Coordinates of C-alpha atoms in Angstrom, one line a residue:
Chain R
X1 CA 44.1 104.1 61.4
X2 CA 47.6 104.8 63.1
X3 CA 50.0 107.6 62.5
X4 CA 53.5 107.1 62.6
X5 CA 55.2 110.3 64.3
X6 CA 58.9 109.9 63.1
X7 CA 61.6 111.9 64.2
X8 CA 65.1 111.8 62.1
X9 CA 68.2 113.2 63.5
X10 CA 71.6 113.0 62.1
X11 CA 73.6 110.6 64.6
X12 CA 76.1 111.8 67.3
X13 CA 78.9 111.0 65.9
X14 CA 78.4 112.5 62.6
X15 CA 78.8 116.7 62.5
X16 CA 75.5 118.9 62.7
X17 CA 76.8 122.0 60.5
X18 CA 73.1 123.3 59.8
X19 CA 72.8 122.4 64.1
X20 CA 76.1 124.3 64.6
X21 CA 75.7 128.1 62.8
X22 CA 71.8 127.7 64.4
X23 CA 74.0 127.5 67.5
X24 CA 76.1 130.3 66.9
X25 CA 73.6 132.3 66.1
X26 CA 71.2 131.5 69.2
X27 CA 74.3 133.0 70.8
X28 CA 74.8 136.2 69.1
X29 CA 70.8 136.7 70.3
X30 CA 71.7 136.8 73.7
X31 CA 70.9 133.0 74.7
X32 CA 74.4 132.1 76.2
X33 CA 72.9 128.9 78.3
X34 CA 72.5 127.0 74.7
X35 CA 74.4 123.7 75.2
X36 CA 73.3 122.2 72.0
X37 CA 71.5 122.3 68.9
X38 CA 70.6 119.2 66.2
X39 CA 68.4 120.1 63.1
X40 CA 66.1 116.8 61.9
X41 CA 63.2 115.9 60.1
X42 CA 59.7 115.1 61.3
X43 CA 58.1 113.0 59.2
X44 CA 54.2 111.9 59.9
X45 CA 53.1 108.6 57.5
X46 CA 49.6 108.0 58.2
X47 CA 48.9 104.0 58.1
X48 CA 45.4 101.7 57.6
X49 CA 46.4 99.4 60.0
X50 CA 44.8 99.2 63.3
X51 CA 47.5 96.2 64.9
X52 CA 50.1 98.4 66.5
X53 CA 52.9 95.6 66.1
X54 CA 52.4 95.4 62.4
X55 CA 52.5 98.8 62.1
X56 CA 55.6 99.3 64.1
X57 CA 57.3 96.9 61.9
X58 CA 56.2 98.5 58.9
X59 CA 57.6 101.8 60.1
X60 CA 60.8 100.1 61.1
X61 CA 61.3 98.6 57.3
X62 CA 60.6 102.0 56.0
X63 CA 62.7 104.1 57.7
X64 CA 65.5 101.0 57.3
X65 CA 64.9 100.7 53.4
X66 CA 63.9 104.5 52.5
X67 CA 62.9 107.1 55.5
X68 CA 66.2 107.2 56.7
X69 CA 69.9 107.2 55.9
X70 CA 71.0 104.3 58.7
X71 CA 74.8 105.2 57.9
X72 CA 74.5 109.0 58.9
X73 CA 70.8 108.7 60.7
X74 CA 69.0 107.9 63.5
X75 CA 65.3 107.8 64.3
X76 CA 62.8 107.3 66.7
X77 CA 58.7 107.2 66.3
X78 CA 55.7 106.6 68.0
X79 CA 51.8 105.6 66.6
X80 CA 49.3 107.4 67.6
X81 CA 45.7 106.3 66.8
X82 CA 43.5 108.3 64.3
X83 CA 40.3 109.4 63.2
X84 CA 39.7 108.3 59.3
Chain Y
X1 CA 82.8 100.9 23.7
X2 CA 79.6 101.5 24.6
X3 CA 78.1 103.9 26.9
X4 CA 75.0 104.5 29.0
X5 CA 74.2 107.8 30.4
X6 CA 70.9 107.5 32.9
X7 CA 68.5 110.0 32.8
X8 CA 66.4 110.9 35.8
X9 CA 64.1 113.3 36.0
X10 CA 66.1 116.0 37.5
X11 CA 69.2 115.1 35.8
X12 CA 70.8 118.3 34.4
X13 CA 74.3 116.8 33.3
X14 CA 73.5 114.1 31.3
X15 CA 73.8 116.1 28.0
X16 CA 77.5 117.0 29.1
X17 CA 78.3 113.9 30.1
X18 CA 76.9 112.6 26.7
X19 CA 79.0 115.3 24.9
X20 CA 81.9 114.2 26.6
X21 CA 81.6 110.8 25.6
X22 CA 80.3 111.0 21.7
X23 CA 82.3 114.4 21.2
X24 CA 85.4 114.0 23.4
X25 CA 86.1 110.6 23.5
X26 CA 84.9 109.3 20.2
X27 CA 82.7 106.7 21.6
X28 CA 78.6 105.5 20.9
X29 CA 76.9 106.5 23.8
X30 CA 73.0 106.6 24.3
X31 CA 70.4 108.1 26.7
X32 CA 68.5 105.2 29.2
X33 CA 65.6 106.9 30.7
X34 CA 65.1 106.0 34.3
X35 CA 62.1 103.8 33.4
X36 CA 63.6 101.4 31.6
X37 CA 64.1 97.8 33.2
X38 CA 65.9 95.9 30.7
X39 CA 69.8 97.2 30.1
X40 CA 71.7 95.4 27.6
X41 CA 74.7 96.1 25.3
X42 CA 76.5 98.8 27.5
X43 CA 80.1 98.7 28.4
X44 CA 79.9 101.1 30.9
X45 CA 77.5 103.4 32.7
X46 CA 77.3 106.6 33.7
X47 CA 75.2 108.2 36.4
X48 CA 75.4 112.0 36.2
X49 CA 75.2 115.1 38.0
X50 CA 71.5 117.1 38.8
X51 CA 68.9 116.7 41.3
X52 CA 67.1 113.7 40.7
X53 CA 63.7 114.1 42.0
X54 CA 64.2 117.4 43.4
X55 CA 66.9 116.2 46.2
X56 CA 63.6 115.3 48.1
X57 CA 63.8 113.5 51.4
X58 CA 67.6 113.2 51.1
X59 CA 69.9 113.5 47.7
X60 CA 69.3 110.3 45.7
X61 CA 67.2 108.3 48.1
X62 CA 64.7 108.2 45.7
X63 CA 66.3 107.7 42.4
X64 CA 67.4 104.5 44.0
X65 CA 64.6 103.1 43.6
X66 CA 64.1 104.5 39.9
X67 CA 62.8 101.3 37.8
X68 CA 66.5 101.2 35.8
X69 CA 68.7 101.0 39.4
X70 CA 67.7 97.3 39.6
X71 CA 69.8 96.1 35.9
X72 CA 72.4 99.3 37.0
X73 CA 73.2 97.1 40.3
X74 CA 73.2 94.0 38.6
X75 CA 75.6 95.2 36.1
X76 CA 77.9 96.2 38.9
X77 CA 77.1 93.2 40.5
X78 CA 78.3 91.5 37.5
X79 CA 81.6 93.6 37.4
X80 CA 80.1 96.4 34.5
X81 CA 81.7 99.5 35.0
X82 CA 79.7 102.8 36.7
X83 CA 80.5 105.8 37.5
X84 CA 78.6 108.4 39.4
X85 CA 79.2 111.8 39.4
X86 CA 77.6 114.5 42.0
X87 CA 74.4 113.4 42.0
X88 CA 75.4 110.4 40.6
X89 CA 77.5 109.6 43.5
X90 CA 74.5 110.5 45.6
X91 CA 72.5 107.6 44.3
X92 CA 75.4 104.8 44.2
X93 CA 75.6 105.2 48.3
X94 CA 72.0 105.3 48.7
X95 CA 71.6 102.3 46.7
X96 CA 74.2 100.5 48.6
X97 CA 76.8 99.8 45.5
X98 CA 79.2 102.4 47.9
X99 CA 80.1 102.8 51.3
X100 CA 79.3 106.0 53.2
X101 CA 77.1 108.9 52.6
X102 CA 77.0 112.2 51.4
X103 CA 75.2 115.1 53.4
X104 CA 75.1 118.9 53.6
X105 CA 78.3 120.9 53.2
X106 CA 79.8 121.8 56.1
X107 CA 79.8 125.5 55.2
X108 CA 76.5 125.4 54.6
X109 CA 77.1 127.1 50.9
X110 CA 76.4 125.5 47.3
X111 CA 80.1 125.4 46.3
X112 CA 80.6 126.3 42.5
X113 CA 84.4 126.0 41.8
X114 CA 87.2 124.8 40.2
X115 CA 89.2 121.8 42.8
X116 CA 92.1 120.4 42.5
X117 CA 92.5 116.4 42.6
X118 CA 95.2 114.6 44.3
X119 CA 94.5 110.7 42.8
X120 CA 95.1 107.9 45.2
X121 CA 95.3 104.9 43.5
X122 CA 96.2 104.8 39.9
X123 CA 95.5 101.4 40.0
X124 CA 91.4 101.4 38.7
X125 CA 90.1 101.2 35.2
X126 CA 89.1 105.0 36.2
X127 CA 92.8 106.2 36.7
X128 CA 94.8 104.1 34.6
X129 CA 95.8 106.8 32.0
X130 CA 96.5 109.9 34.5
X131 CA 100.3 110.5 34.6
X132 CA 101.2 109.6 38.3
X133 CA 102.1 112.8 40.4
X134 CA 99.5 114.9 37.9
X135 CA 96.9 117.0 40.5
X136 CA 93.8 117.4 38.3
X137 CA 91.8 120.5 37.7
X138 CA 88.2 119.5 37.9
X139 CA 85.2 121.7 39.1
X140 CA 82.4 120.7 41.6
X141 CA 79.2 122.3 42.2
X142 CA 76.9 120.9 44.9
X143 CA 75.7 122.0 48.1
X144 CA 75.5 118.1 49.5
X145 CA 78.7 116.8 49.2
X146 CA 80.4 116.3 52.4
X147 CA 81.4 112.6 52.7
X148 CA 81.3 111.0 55.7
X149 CA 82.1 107.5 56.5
X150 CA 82.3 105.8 59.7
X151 CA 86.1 105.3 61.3
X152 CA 86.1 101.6 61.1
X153 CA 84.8 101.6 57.1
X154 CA 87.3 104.7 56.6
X155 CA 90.2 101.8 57.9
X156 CA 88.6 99.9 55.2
X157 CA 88.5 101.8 52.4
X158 CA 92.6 102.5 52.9
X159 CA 93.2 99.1 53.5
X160 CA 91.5 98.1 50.3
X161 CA 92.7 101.3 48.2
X162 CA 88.9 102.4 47.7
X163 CA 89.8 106.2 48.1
X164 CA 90.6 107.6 44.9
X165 CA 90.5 111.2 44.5
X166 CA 91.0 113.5 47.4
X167 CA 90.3 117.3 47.6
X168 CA 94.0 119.6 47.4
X169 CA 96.0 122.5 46.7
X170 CA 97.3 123.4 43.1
X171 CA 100.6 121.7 43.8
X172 CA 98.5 118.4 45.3
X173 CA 99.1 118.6 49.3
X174 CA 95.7 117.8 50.7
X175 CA 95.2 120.1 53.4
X176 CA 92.3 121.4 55.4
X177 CA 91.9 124.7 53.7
X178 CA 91.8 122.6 50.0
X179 CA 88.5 121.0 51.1
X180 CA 85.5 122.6 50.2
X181 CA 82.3 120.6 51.4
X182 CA 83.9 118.9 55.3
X183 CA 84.4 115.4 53.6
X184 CA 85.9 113.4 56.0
X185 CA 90.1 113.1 54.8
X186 CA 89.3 115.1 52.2
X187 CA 87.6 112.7 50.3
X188 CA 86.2 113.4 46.9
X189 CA 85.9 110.1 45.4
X190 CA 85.9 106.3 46.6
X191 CA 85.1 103.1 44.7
X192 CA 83.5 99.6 45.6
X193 CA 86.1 96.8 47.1
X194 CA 86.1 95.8 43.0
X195 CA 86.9 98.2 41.5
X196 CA 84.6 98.8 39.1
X197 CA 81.9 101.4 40.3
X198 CA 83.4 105.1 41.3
X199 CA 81.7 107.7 42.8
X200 CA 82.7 111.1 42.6
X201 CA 81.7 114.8 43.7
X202 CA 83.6 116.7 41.0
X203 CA 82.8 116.9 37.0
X204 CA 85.3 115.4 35.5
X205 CA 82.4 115.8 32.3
X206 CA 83.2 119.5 32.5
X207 CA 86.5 119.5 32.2
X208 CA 86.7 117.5 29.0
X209 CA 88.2 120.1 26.9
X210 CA 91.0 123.2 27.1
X211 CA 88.2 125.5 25.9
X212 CA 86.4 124.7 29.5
X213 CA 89.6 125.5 31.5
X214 CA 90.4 122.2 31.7
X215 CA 90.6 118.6 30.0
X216 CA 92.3 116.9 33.2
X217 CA 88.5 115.5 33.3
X218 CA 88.6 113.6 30.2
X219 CA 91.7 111.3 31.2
X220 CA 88.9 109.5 33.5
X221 CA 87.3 108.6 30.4
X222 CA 90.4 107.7 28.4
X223 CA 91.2 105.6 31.6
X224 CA 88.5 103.9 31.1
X225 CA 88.7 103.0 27.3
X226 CA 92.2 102.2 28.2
X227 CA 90.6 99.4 30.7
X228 CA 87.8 98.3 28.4
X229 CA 90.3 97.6 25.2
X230 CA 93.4 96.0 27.4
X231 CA 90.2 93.8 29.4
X232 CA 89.5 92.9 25.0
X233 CA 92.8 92.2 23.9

């Protein structure tokens, strides 16, 4: 079987707020080298498939059709094999 | 006229929206469960306010996909008349039938309050019947309803007079301080190119009647009728 390890993370261009007061308050700890923060989702979607380009495709319609939000999110993934 | 309210489980204002139709406005109205596949006889439909499947994954994402979206975007499709409120708005840009998206408020609070509504296009069967230069009291409670859009759809949605309500002060200047959730522009409410589906973040079903605090909601409604009888005659 393959699991999909998919990461979702609002895109660049669109504001972080929950990112931002994490930020802040990183800061008010003491961390004063924090550049950057982004809040996602991980989402693992465990797949019995054992042909990797199948699966990838698979993952790719789901994350286009329901996984993610294309028009405020972006994703990335990777399969990793495992035991049944 | 004859109106749908859909019912999702999760929904929590569909008896207000019903109340405002059969009570307020004087019209049939019945209840569609989210299972139902076949729609038929309905004039126009409404998609109102809750948290349809418990706001998992993202805020309507899954409702989308209820069994009764497929005959609600074929009678858009078809020109029927929608509206979505909150939560109904939610699901009409996850399903596609609007641009843009709606995501967590940028002050990270649930926002429980009366707004103020500056209309932008009185031109819709939504807005017909609101006396121009009127700023409508209307409420909104929601903790995901920051609207963003992408620059080059935002040029559309002007273009194409899509942007209908937009968050402002009592006396109707939309300013910074008047928006409650970070939409982009203010933006509380946009429809499709057509016209004929709106999305909205406030409760204009809560703000039906004087006892509430405010009936400004209810000339959405009357807005519509208006369309639906002048489309008949």
């Amino acid at each position: 079987m393959l699991k999909a390890q998919i990461k979702v993370l609002l895109k660049k261009s669109v504001l972080d707020p929950q990112g931002q007061a994490v930020e802040k308050s990183l800061s008010s700890l003491g961390y004063h080298n924090i550049n950057h923060v982004r809040i996602g989702k991980y989402l693992e979607v465990t797949l019995e498939e054992t042909d990797r380009a199948a699966a990838e495709a698979q993952v790719r319609e789901m994350c286009a059709r329901l996984l993610t939000n294309p028009v405020i999110e972006d994703y990335t993934f990777e399969l990793v094999e495992v035991e049944q | 006229m004859k109106f749908g309210v859909v019912v999702f489980p999760g929904s929590n204002c569909d008896l207000d929206a019903y109340h405002m139709i059969q009570d307020v406005l004087q019209q049939p109205v019945e209840y569609l469960w989210h299972q139902e596949e076949k729609i038929a006889g309905f004039d126009c439909l409404i998609l109102p306010g809750g948290f349809s499947y418990g706001d998992y994954l993202r805020c309507g994402a899954i409702a989308r996909f209820s069994p009764v979206m497929k005959s609600v975007v074929d009678f858009a499709r078809q020109g029927g008349l929608v509206i979505g409120i909150c939560n109904g708005f939610q699901i009409l840009v996850e399903a596609g039938l609007l641009p843009g998206a709606l995501y967590r408020n940028t002050c990270l609070q649930f926002r429980c309050q009366d707004t103020y509504l500056k209309v932008e296009n009185y031109d819709t069967p939504f807005t017909r019947a609101i006396p121009r230069e009127r700023v409508l009291k209307i409420p909104i409670a929601h903790g995901e309803g920051n609207y963003y859009v992408d620059p080059e759809t935002l040029q559309q949605l002007k273009k194409n007079g899509q942007i209908i309500f937009r968050y402002a002060t009592a006396e109707g200047e939309v300013t910074p301080a008047a928006n409650p959730n970070g939409s982009v522009e203010n933006i509380a409410g946009v429809c499709n190119e057509r016209k004929n589906v709106l999305g909205m973040m406030p409760h204009p079903e809560r703000a039906g009647e004087p006892a509430l605090g405010s009936a400004d909601g209810k000339l959405i409604f009357t807005s519509i009728l208006k369309y639906w009888e002048g489309c008949r005659s």
